Short mmCIF file of N, CA and C in Angstrom, two decimals:
data_model
loop_
_atom_site.label_atom_id
_atom_site.label_comp_id
_atom_site.label_asym_id
_atom_site.label_seq_id
_atom_site.Cartn_x
_atom_site.Cartn_y
_atom_site.Cartn_z
N MET A 1 179.21 176.28 118.85
CA MET A 1 179.38 174.90 118.35
C MET A 1 178.45 173.94 119.12
N LYS A 2 178.42 174.14 120.44
CA LYS A 2 177.59 173.28 121.28
C LYS A 2 176.13 173.45 120.87
N LYS A 3 175.71 174.67 120.60
CA LYS A 3 174.33 174.94 120.21
C LYS A 3 174.01 174.27 118.89
N LEU A 4 174.96 174.33 117.95
CA LEU A 4 174.81 173.69 116.63
C LEU A 4 174.63 172.18 116.77
N MET A 5 175.46 171.60 117.60
CA MET A 5 175.40 170.14 117.81
C MET A 5 174.02 169.74 118.45
N MET A 6 173.56 170.53 119.38
CA MET A 6 172.29 170.26 119.99
C MET A 6 171.16 170.37 118.98
N THR A 7 171.23 171.37 118.08
CA THR A 7 170.21 171.56 117.03
C THR A 7 170.22 170.34 116.09
N LEU A 8 171.42 169.92 115.66
CA LEU A 8 171.55 168.78 114.78
C LEU A 8 170.99 167.50 115.41
N MET A 9 171.30 167.30 116.70
CA MET A 9 170.83 166.12 117.39
C MET A 9 169.29 166.16 117.51
N ALA A 10 168.74 167.32 117.76
CA ALA A 10 167.29 167.42 117.84
C ALA A 10 166.65 167.12 116.50
N ALA A 11 167.30 167.55 115.43
CA ALA A 11 166.75 167.26 114.09
C ALA A 11 166.79 165.78 113.79
N VAL A 12 167.89 165.13 114.15
CA VAL A 12 168.00 163.68 113.93
C VAL A 12 166.93 162.93 114.71
N PHE A 13 166.71 163.29 115.95
CA PHE A 13 165.70 162.62 116.76
C PHE A 13 164.30 162.88 116.22
N ALA A 14 164.07 164.07 115.68
CA ALA A 14 162.74 164.39 115.13
C ALA A 14 162.51 163.56 113.89
N ILE A 15 163.55 163.38 113.06
CA ILE A 15 163.37 162.58 111.87
C ILE A 15 163.10 161.13 112.25
N ALA A 16 163.89 160.63 113.23
CA ALA A 16 163.70 159.24 113.65
C ALA A 16 162.30 159.04 114.24
N ALA A 17 161.83 159.97 114.99
CA ALA A 17 160.52 159.86 115.64
C ALA A 17 159.39 159.85 114.61
N ASN A 18 159.63 160.49 113.45
CA ASN A 18 158.62 160.58 112.41
C ASN A 18 158.94 159.70 111.24
N ALA A 19 159.64 158.59 111.48
CA ALA A 19 160.04 157.72 110.36
C ALA A 19 158.78 157.21 109.66
N GLN A 20 158.87 157.21 108.33
CA GLN A 20 157.74 156.82 107.52
C GLN A 20 157.75 155.30 107.30
N TYR A 21 156.62 154.66 107.54
CA TYR A 21 156.52 153.22 107.26
C TYR A 21 155.42 153.04 106.21
N TYR A 22 155.68 152.15 105.27
CA TYR A 22 154.77 151.93 104.15
C TYR A 22 154.14 150.55 104.26
N ASN A 23 152.88 150.44 103.87
CA ASN A 23 152.26 149.13 103.73
C ASN A 23 152.86 148.45 102.49
N VAL A 24 153.56 147.35 102.70
CA VAL A 24 154.21 146.70 101.57
C VAL A 24 153.58 145.37 101.22
N GLY A 25 152.52 144.98 101.93
CA GLY A 25 151.83 143.74 101.56
C GLY A 25 151.01 143.19 102.69
N THR A 26 150.24 142.17 102.32
CA THR A 26 149.41 141.49 103.32
C THR A 26 149.52 139.98 103.06
N SER A 27 149.10 139.19 104.03
CA SER A 27 148.96 137.76 103.86
C SER A 27 147.75 137.27 104.62
N THR A 28 147.15 136.24 104.09
CA THR A 28 145.99 135.60 104.77
C THR A 28 146.26 134.11 104.84
N THR A 29 146.18 133.57 106.06
CA THR A 29 146.45 132.16 106.29
C THR A 29 145.19 131.43 106.73
N SER A 30 144.89 130.31 106.06
CA SER A 30 143.74 129.50 106.44
C SER A 30 144.26 128.10 106.79
N THR A 31 143.55 127.41 107.63
CA THR A 31 143.92 126.07 108.10
C THR A 31 142.79 125.07 107.72
N ASP A 32 143.18 123.96 107.11
CA ASP A 32 142.15 122.96 106.72
C ASP A 32 141.91 122.00 107.88
N TYR A 33 141.06 121.04 107.62
CA TYR A 33 140.61 120.04 108.59
C TYR A 33 141.78 119.24 109.15
N PHE A 34 142.84 119.05 108.38
CA PHE A 34 143.99 118.26 108.76
C PHE A 34 145.09 119.02 109.41
N GLY A 35 144.92 120.35 109.54
CA GLY A 35 145.89 121.18 110.18
C GLY A 35 146.90 121.79 109.19
N ASN A 36 146.73 121.52 107.89
CA ASN A 36 147.63 122.08 106.88
C ASN A 36 147.19 123.57 106.68
N GLN A 37 148.21 124.37 106.42
CA GLN A 37 147.95 125.81 106.27
C GLN A 37 148.28 126.31 104.86
N THR A 38 147.46 127.21 104.35
CA THR A 38 147.77 127.84 103.08
C THR A 38 147.74 129.33 103.30
N THR A 39 148.87 129.97 102.93
CA THR A 39 149.01 131.45 103.07
C THR A 39 149.06 132.07 101.69
N THR A 40 148.24 133.08 101.46
CA THR A 40 148.25 133.82 100.23
C THR A 40 148.94 135.18 100.50
N HIS A 41 149.99 135.50 99.74
CA HIS A 41 150.71 136.73 99.90
C HIS A 41 150.26 137.73 98.84
N ARG A 42 150.06 138.97 99.25
CA ARG A 42 149.66 140.03 98.29
C ARG A 42 150.56 141.25 98.48
N ASN A 43 150.78 141.99 97.41
CA ASN A 43 151.57 143.23 97.50
C ASN A 43 150.69 144.37 97.98
N GLN A 44 151.27 145.57 98.01
CA GLN A 44 150.54 146.70 98.54
C GLN A 44 149.36 147.11 97.71
N TYR A 45 149.28 146.57 96.44
CA TYR A 45 148.14 146.87 95.58
C TYR A 45 147.06 145.80 95.60
N GLY A 46 147.26 144.77 96.45
CA GLY A 46 146.28 143.71 96.56
C GLY A 46 146.48 142.57 95.54
N GLN A 47 147.52 142.68 94.71
CA GLN A 47 147.78 141.60 93.74
C GLN A 47 148.50 140.44 94.43
N THR A 48 148.05 139.23 94.09
CA THR A 48 148.67 138.02 94.65
C THR A 48 150.10 137.85 94.09
N THR A 49 151.04 137.73 95.01
CA THR A 49 152.44 137.56 94.63
C THR A 49 152.95 136.14 94.82
N GLY A 50 152.19 135.35 95.58
CA GLY A 50 152.60 133.97 95.80
C GLY A 50 151.80 133.31 96.90
N THR A 51 152.09 132.01 97.11
CA THR A 51 151.44 131.27 98.16
C THR A 51 152.46 130.43 98.92
N SER A 52 152.14 130.09 100.13
CA SER A 52 152.95 129.17 100.93
C SER A 52 151.99 128.11 101.49
N THR A 53 152.37 126.85 101.33
CA THR A 53 151.52 125.76 101.79
C THR A 53 152.34 124.94 102.79
N SER A 54 151.77 124.76 104.01
CA SER A 54 152.52 124.10 105.08
C SER A 54 151.84 122.85 105.57
N SER A 55 152.62 121.83 105.85
CA SER A 55 152.06 120.62 106.43
C SER A 55 153.02 120.17 107.54
N THR A 56 152.51 119.48 108.54
CA THR A 56 153.27 119.05 109.73
C THR A 56 153.26 117.53 109.76
N ASP A 57 154.44 116.93 109.95
CA ASP A 57 154.54 115.45 109.96
C ASP A 57 154.32 114.91 111.37
N TYR A 58 154.44 113.63 111.47
CA TYR A 58 154.19 112.89 112.71
C TYR A 58 155.08 113.37 113.84
N PHE A 59 156.29 113.84 113.50
CA PHE A 59 157.24 114.24 114.54
C PHE A 59 157.17 115.73 114.88
N GLY A 60 156.21 116.43 114.29
CA GLY A 60 156.03 117.85 114.56
C GLY A 60 156.86 118.76 113.72
N ASN A 61 157.55 118.22 112.71
CA ASN A 61 158.30 119.07 111.77
C ASN A 61 157.34 119.64 110.74
N THR A 62 157.53 120.89 110.38
CA THR A 62 156.70 121.55 109.40
C THR A 62 157.44 121.81 108.12
N THR A 63 156.89 121.43 107.01
CA THR A 63 157.48 121.70 105.68
C THR A 63 156.58 122.65 104.94
N THR A 64 157.15 123.73 104.43
CA THR A 64 156.39 124.75 103.70
C THR A 64 156.96 124.86 102.29
N THR A 65 156.05 124.85 101.31
CA THR A 65 156.40 125.06 99.93
C THR A 65 155.94 126.44 99.50
N HIS A 66 156.89 127.22 98.99
CA HIS A 66 156.61 128.56 98.49
C HIS A 66 156.49 128.58 97.00
N ARG A 67 155.39 129.21 96.53
CA ARG A 67 155.19 129.32 95.07
C ARG A 67 154.94 130.74 94.65
N ASP A 68 155.31 131.09 93.44
CA ASP A 68 155.08 132.42 92.91
C ASP A 68 153.66 132.55 92.45
N SER A 69 153.33 133.67 91.86
CA SER A 69 151.93 133.96 91.44
C SER A 69 151.49 133.03 90.32
N TYR A 70 152.41 132.34 89.65
CA TYR A 70 152.06 131.45 88.57
C TYR A 70 152.00 130.00 89.04
N GLY A 71 152.28 129.77 90.32
CA GLY A 71 152.20 128.40 90.86
C GLY A 71 153.52 127.67 90.78
N ASN A 72 154.59 128.33 90.31
CA ASN A 72 155.90 127.69 90.22
C ASN A 72 156.56 127.65 91.61
N THR A 73 157.13 126.51 91.98
CA THR A 73 157.81 126.43 93.28
C THR A 73 159.08 127.28 93.22
N ILE A 74 159.26 128.13 94.19
CA ILE A 74 160.46 129.00 94.26
C ILE A 74 161.28 128.69 95.49
N GLY A 75 160.79 127.80 96.38
CA GLY A 75 161.62 127.44 97.53
C GLY A 75 160.80 126.66 98.55
N THR A 76 161.49 126.18 99.55
CA THR A 76 160.87 125.44 100.65
C THR A 76 161.50 125.89 101.97
N SER A 77 160.74 125.64 103.04
CA SER A 77 161.22 125.90 104.39
C SER A 77 160.87 124.70 105.26
N THR A 78 161.82 124.26 106.08
CA THR A 78 161.56 123.11 106.96
C THR A 78 161.87 123.59 108.39
N THR A 79 160.84 123.42 109.25
CA THR A 79 160.96 123.88 110.64
C THR A 79 160.91 122.67 111.58
N SER A 80 161.92 122.59 112.46
CA SER A 80 161.92 121.55 113.49
C SER A 80 161.98 122.19 114.86
N THR A 81 161.45 121.48 115.85
CA THR A 81 161.38 122.00 117.24
C THR A 81 162.15 121.08 118.13
N ASP A 82 162.99 121.68 119.00
CA ASP A 82 163.78 120.85 119.92
C ASP A 82 163.04 120.57 121.22
N TYR A 83 163.68 119.90 122.11
CA TYR A 83 163.09 119.50 123.39
C TYR A 83 162.65 120.68 124.21
N PHE A 84 163.29 121.84 124.04
CA PHE A 84 162.97 123.01 124.84
C PHE A 84 161.96 123.94 124.18
N GLY A 85 161.49 123.54 123.03
CA GLY A 85 160.49 124.35 122.31
C GLY A 85 161.11 125.39 121.38
N ASN A 86 162.44 125.38 121.24
CA ASN A 86 163.11 126.27 120.29
C ASN A 86 162.95 125.71 118.89
N THR A 87 162.78 126.60 117.91
CA THR A 87 162.61 126.12 116.52
C THR A 87 163.75 126.59 115.65
N THR A 88 164.08 125.77 114.66
CA THR A 88 165.06 126.08 113.63
C THR A 88 164.40 125.89 112.29
N THR A 89 164.40 126.93 111.48
CA THR A 89 163.84 126.84 110.13
C THR A 89 164.92 127.00 109.11
N THR A 90 165.01 126.04 108.19
CA THR A 90 166.00 126.08 107.14
C THR A 90 165.29 126.38 105.81
N HIS A 91 165.74 127.44 105.15
CA HIS A 91 165.15 127.86 103.89
C HIS A 91 166.02 127.39 102.72
N ARG A 92 165.35 126.85 101.69
CA ARG A 92 166.06 126.35 100.50
C ARG A 92 165.45 126.95 99.26
N ASP A 93 166.23 127.12 98.21
CA ASP A 93 165.72 127.64 96.95
C ASP A 93 165.10 126.43 96.18
N ARG A 94 164.65 126.76 94.97
CA ARG A 94 163.95 125.72 94.17
C ARG A 94 164.81 124.51 93.83
N TYR A 95 166.14 124.68 93.91
CA TYR A 95 167.07 123.60 93.59
C TYR A 95 167.48 122.80 94.84
N GLY A 96 166.99 123.23 96.02
CA GLY A 96 167.31 122.52 97.24
C GLY A 96 168.56 123.05 97.95
N ASN A 97 169.13 124.15 97.44
CA ASN A 97 170.29 124.78 98.08
C ASN A 97 169.84 125.60 99.28
N THR A 98 170.53 125.45 100.41
CA THR A 98 170.21 126.25 101.60
C THR A 98 170.51 127.72 101.36
N THR A 99 169.55 128.57 101.65
CA THR A 99 169.70 129.99 101.45
C THR A 99 169.77 130.72 102.79
N GLY A 100 169.36 130.11 103.86
CA GLY A 100 169.42 130.77 105.16
C GLY A 100 168.69 129.99 106.20
N THR A 101 168.81 130.45 107.44
CA THR A 101 168.15 129.80 108.59
C THR A 101 167.53 130.86 109.50
N ALA A 102 166.56 130.41 110.26
CA ALA A 102 165.93 131.25 111.31
C ALA A 102 165.84 130.43 112.56
N ARG A 103 166.34 130.95 113.65
CA ARG A 103 166.28 130.23 114.95
C ARG A 103 165.46 131.08 115.93
N SER A 104 164.46 130.43 116.54
CA SER A 104 163.54 131.13 117.43
C SER A 104 163.47 130.50 118.81
N ASN A 105 163.32 131.35 119.81
CA ASN A 105 163.09 130.90 121.16
C ASN A 105 162.07 131.81 121.82
N THR A 106 161.39 131.33 122.81
CA THR A 106 160.35 132.11 123.50
C THR A 106 160.78 132.39 124.93
N ASP A 107 160.75 133.66 125.34
CA ASP A 107 161.20 134.05 126.65
C ASP A 107 160.11 133.82 127.71
N TYR A 108 160.43 134.18 128.91
CA TYR A 108 159.59 134.02 130.09
C TYR A 108 158.23 134.74 129.93
N PHE A 109 158.23 135.81 129.19
CA PHE A 109 157.03 136.62 129.03
C PHE A 109 156.19 136.20 127.80
N GLY A 110 156.63 135.16 127.10
CA GLY A 110 155.87 134.69 125.94
C GLY A 110 156.23 135.39 124.62
N ASN A 111 157.25 136.24 124.69
CA ASN A 111 157.75 136.89 123.47
C ASN A 111 158.66 135.91 122.70
N THR A 112 158.55 135.93 121.40
CA THR A 112 159.39 135.05 120.56
C THR A 112 160.49 135.88 119.91
N ASN A 113 161.72 135.46 120.13
CA ASN A 113 162.91 136.11 119.57
C ASN A 113 163.48 135.26 118.48
N THR A 114 163.67 135.85 117.31
CA THR A 114 164.19 135.11 116.16
C THR A 114 165.43 135.79 115.62
N THR A 115 166.48 134.95 115.30
CA THR A 115 167.64 135.46 114.64
C THR A 115 167.73 134.82 113.24
N TYR A 116 168.09 135.64 112.24
CA TYR A 116 168.19 135.15 110.85
C TYR A 116 169.63 135.11 110.42
N SER A 117 169.98 134.09 109.63
CA SER A 117 171.34 133.97 109.14
C SER A 117 171.30 133.61 107.67
N ASP A 118 172.34 134.02 106.94
CA ASP A 118 172.41 133.61 105.54
C ASP A 118 173.07 132.24 105.42
N TYR A 119 173.31 131.79 104.19
CA TYR A 119 173.86 130.43 104.02
C TYR A 119 175.28 130.28 104.49
N TYR A 120 175.97 131.42 104.80
CA TYR A 120 177.29 131.32 105.41
C TYR A 120 177.25 131.33 106.93
N GLY A 121 176.05 131.52 107.46
CA GLY A 121 175.89 131.59 108.92
C GLY A 121 176.02 132.99 109.47
N ARG A 122 176.16 133.99 108.57
CA ARG A 122 176.28 135.38 109.01
C ARG A 122 174.90 135.96 109.34
N SER A 123 174.85 136.73 110.40
CA SER A 123 173.57 137.33 110.83
C SER A 123 173.04 138.29 109.77
N THR A 124 171.75 138.14 109.47
CA THR A 124 171.11 139.08 108.54
C THR A 124 170.02 139.88 109.19
N GLY A 125 169.78 139.63 110.50
CA GLY A 125 168.79 140.40 111.19
C GLY A 125 168.11 139.59 112.30
N SER A 126 167.11 140.17 112.88
CA SER A 126 166.37 139.56 114.00
C SER A 126 164.96 140.06 114.02
N SER A 127 164.10 139.43 114.82
CA SER A 127 162.76 139.88 114.99
C SER A 127 162.29 139.49 116.38
N THR A 128 161.33 140.26 116.91
CA THR A 128 160.71 139.98 118.18
C THR A 128 159.19 140.01 118.02
N THR A 129 158.54 138.95 118.47
CA THR A 129 157.10 138.84 118.35
C THR A 129 156.44 138.83 119.72
N SER A 130 155.47 139.70 119.90
CA SER A 130 154.73 139.73 121.16
C SER A 130 153.21 139.51 120.85
N THR A 131 152.53 138.94 121.84
CA THR A 131 151.12 138.58 121.64
C THR A 131 150.30 139.32 122.72
N ASP A 132 149.21 139.97 122.27
CA ASP A 132 148.38 140.71 123.22
C ASP A 132 147.32 139.82 123.81
N TYR A 133 146.49 140.44 124.60
CA TYR A 133 145.41 139.69 125.33
C TYR A 133 144.44 139.01 124.42
N PHE A 134 144.26 139.50 123.18
CA PHE A 134 143.30 138.98 122.28
C PHE A 134 143.91 137.98 121.31
N GLY A 135 145.21 137.67 121.46
CA GLY A 135 145.86 136.72 120.60
C GLY A 135 146.44 137.34 119.32
N ASN A 136 146.35 138.67 119.20
CA ASN A 136 146.94 139.34 118.06
C ASN A 136 148.45 139.45 118.29
N THR A 137 149.26 139.32 117.24
CA THR A 137 150.71 139.38 117.35
C THR A 137 151.29 140.57 116.61
N THR A 138 152.34 141.11 117.20
CA THR A 138 153.08 142.20 116.56
C THR A 138 154.52 141.78 116.48
N THR A 139 155.10 141.74 115.25
CA THR A 139 156.50 141.38 115.04
C THR A 139 157.26 142.59 114.57
N THR A 140 158.38 142.84 115.22
CA THR A 140 159.28 143.96 114.82
C THR A 140 160.53 143.33 114.23
N TYR A 141 160.86 143.74 112.99
CA TYR A 141 162.03 143.22 112.29
C TYR A 141 163.17 144.27 112.36
N ARG A 142 164.38 143.72 112.61
CA ARG A 142 165.55 144.58 112.67
C ARG A 142 166.61 144.01 111.75
N ASN A 143 167.45 144.90 111.17
CA ASN A 143 168.54 144.42 110.35
C ASN A 143 169.72 143.98 111.21
N GLN A 144 170.82 143.57 110.57
CA GLN A 144 171.94 143.06 111.32
C GLN A 144 172.61 144.12 112.23
N SER A 145 172.29 145.38 111.96
CA SER A 145 172.84 146.45 112.81
C SER A 145 171.92 146.81 113.96
N GLY A 146 170.76 146.16 113.98
CA GLY A 146 169.79 146.40 115.07
C GLY A 146 168.78 147.48 114.80
N HIS A 147 168.82 148.07 113.58
CA HIS A 147 167.89 149.12 113.22
C HIS A 147 166.56 148.51 112.79
N THR A 148 165.47 149.08 113.22
CA THR A 148 164.15 148.60 112.87
C THR A 148 163.88 148.78 111.37
N GLN A 149 163.47 147.73 110.70
CA GLN A 149 163.19 147.77 109.26
C GLN A 149 161.68 147.77 108.97
N GLY A 150 160.89 147.16 109.87
CA GLY A 150 159.44 147.09 109.61
C GLY A 150 158.76 146.29 110.69
N THR A 151 157.44 146.14 110.47
CA THR A 151 156.63 145.38 111.41
C THR A 151 155.59 144.56 110.67
N SER A 152 155.12 143.53 111.35
CA SER A 152 153.97 142.74 110.92
C SER A 152 152.97 142.71 112.04
N ILE A 153 151.68 142.94 111.71
CA ILE A 153 150.63 142.90 112.71
C ILE A 153 149.64 141.82 112.27
N SER A 154 149.44 140.79 113.08
CA SER A 154 148.54 139.68 112.68
C SER A 154 147.35 139.62 113.64
N SER A 155 146.20 139.35 113.03
CA SER A 155 144.97 139.13 113.84
C SER A 155 144.20 137.97 113.21
N TYR A 156 143.26 137.44 114.02
CA TYR A 156 142.49 136.29 113.57
C TYR A 156 141.02 136.71 113.43
N ASP A 157 140.40 136.18 112.35
CA ASP A 157 138.96 136.50 112.17
C ASP A 157 138.10 135.43 112.87
N TYR A 158 136.83 135.55 112.69
CA TYR A 158 135.88 134.66 113.32
C TYR A 158 136.07 133.22 112.93
N PHE A 159 136.60 132.97 111.74
CA PHE A 159 136.77 131.60 111.21
C PHE A 159 138.15 131.02 111.50
N GLY A 160 138.96 131.79 112.24
CA GLY A 160 140.31 131.28 112.59
C GLY A 160 141.35 131.54 111.55
N ASN A 161 141.01 132.32 110.49
CA ASN A 161 142.03 132.72 109.50
C ASN A 161 142.89 133.83 110.06
N ARG A 162 144.18 133.77 109.73
CA ARG A 162 145.10 134.80 110.22
C ARG A 162 145.34 135.82 109.13
N ASN A 163 145.16 137.11 109.47
CA ASN A 163 145.37 138.19 108.51
C ASN A 163 146.55 139.02 109.01
N THR A 164 147.51 139.24 108.12
CA THR A 164 148.73 139.96 108.49
C THR A 164 148.96 141.18 107.59
N GLN A 165 149.29 142.28 108.23
CA GLN A 165 149.64 143.51 107.51
C GLN A 165 151.09 143.74 107.67
N GLN A 166 151.82 143.88 106.55
CA GLN A 166 153.28 144.11 106.63
C GLN A 166 153.55 145.59 106.38
N ARG A 167 154.44 146.17 107.21
CA ARG A 167 154.88 147.53 107.03
C ARG A 167 156.41 147.57 107.00
N SER A 168 156.93 148.41 106.15
CA SER A 168 158.41 148.53 106.01
C SER A 168 158.77 149.99 105.88
N ASN A 169 160.02 150.32 106.28
CA ASN A 169 160.46 151.71 106.14
C ASN A 169 160.98 152.00 104.70
N ASP A 170 160.89 150.99 103.83
CA ASP A 170 161.25 151.18 102.43
C ASP A 170 160.11 150.68 101.60
N LEU A 171 159.52 151.54 100.79
CA LEU A 171 158.38 151.20 100.00
C LEU A 171 158.62 150.02 99.09
N ASN A 172 159.89 149.85 98.64
CA ASN A 172 160.25 148.80 97.68
C ASN A 172 160.78 147.53 98.34
N THR A 173 160.67 147.45 99.65
CA THR A 173 161.23 146.30 100.34
C THR A 173 160.16 145.51 101.00
N SER A 174 160.19 144.19 100.75
CA SER A 174 159.30 143.29 101.46
C SER A 174 160.04 142.77 102.67
N ILE A 175 159.32 142.50 103.75
CA ILE A 175 159.95 141.97 104.94
C ILE A 175 159.43 140.57 105.22
N TRP A 176 159.03 139.85 104.17
CA TRP A 176 158.72 138.43 104.40
C TRP A 176 159.97 137.74 104.93
N THR A 177 159.80 136.84 105.84
CA THR A 177 160.94 136.30 106.57
C THR A 177 161.60 135.11 105.90
N TRP A 178 161.15 134.66 104.76
CA TRP A 178 161.80 133.46 104.19
C TRP A 178 162.60 133.81 102.94
#
């Protein structure tokens, strides 16, 4: 029995170690002269699935409008930053109803930790973002049980545009955070 349990545990660890991750999409973010950002989202086939346009007001709050591939507004996100540099993002649907929130803080090592909640305040997951020596970021997404669901890897080109590759452990699942 002990030998059987050890064999089963070894099989589970082997499966976990070889977990398959799929490319589920990309995004490209550009910044204009005024600091406004436009992000174009694409699926794994390179087809545009939507855009996000962000602007920052005088107080440092950022408002993002999300549109589908036809240009229809499907939601908004508003991000505010407190005195300690922590951010709270509130997501709303096209009718203005709150659909969820994301709260982020940065630790001593420069890693950003984010917790996600639905409109009832229940946890829906978390993410951790780290930045390497070259300014590239890697974000690991976890579900509410703490299991890794996917990653995003972002890098910047010569012109300052940010390119992000999304990977998920489910081919049919996007891990966009809004």
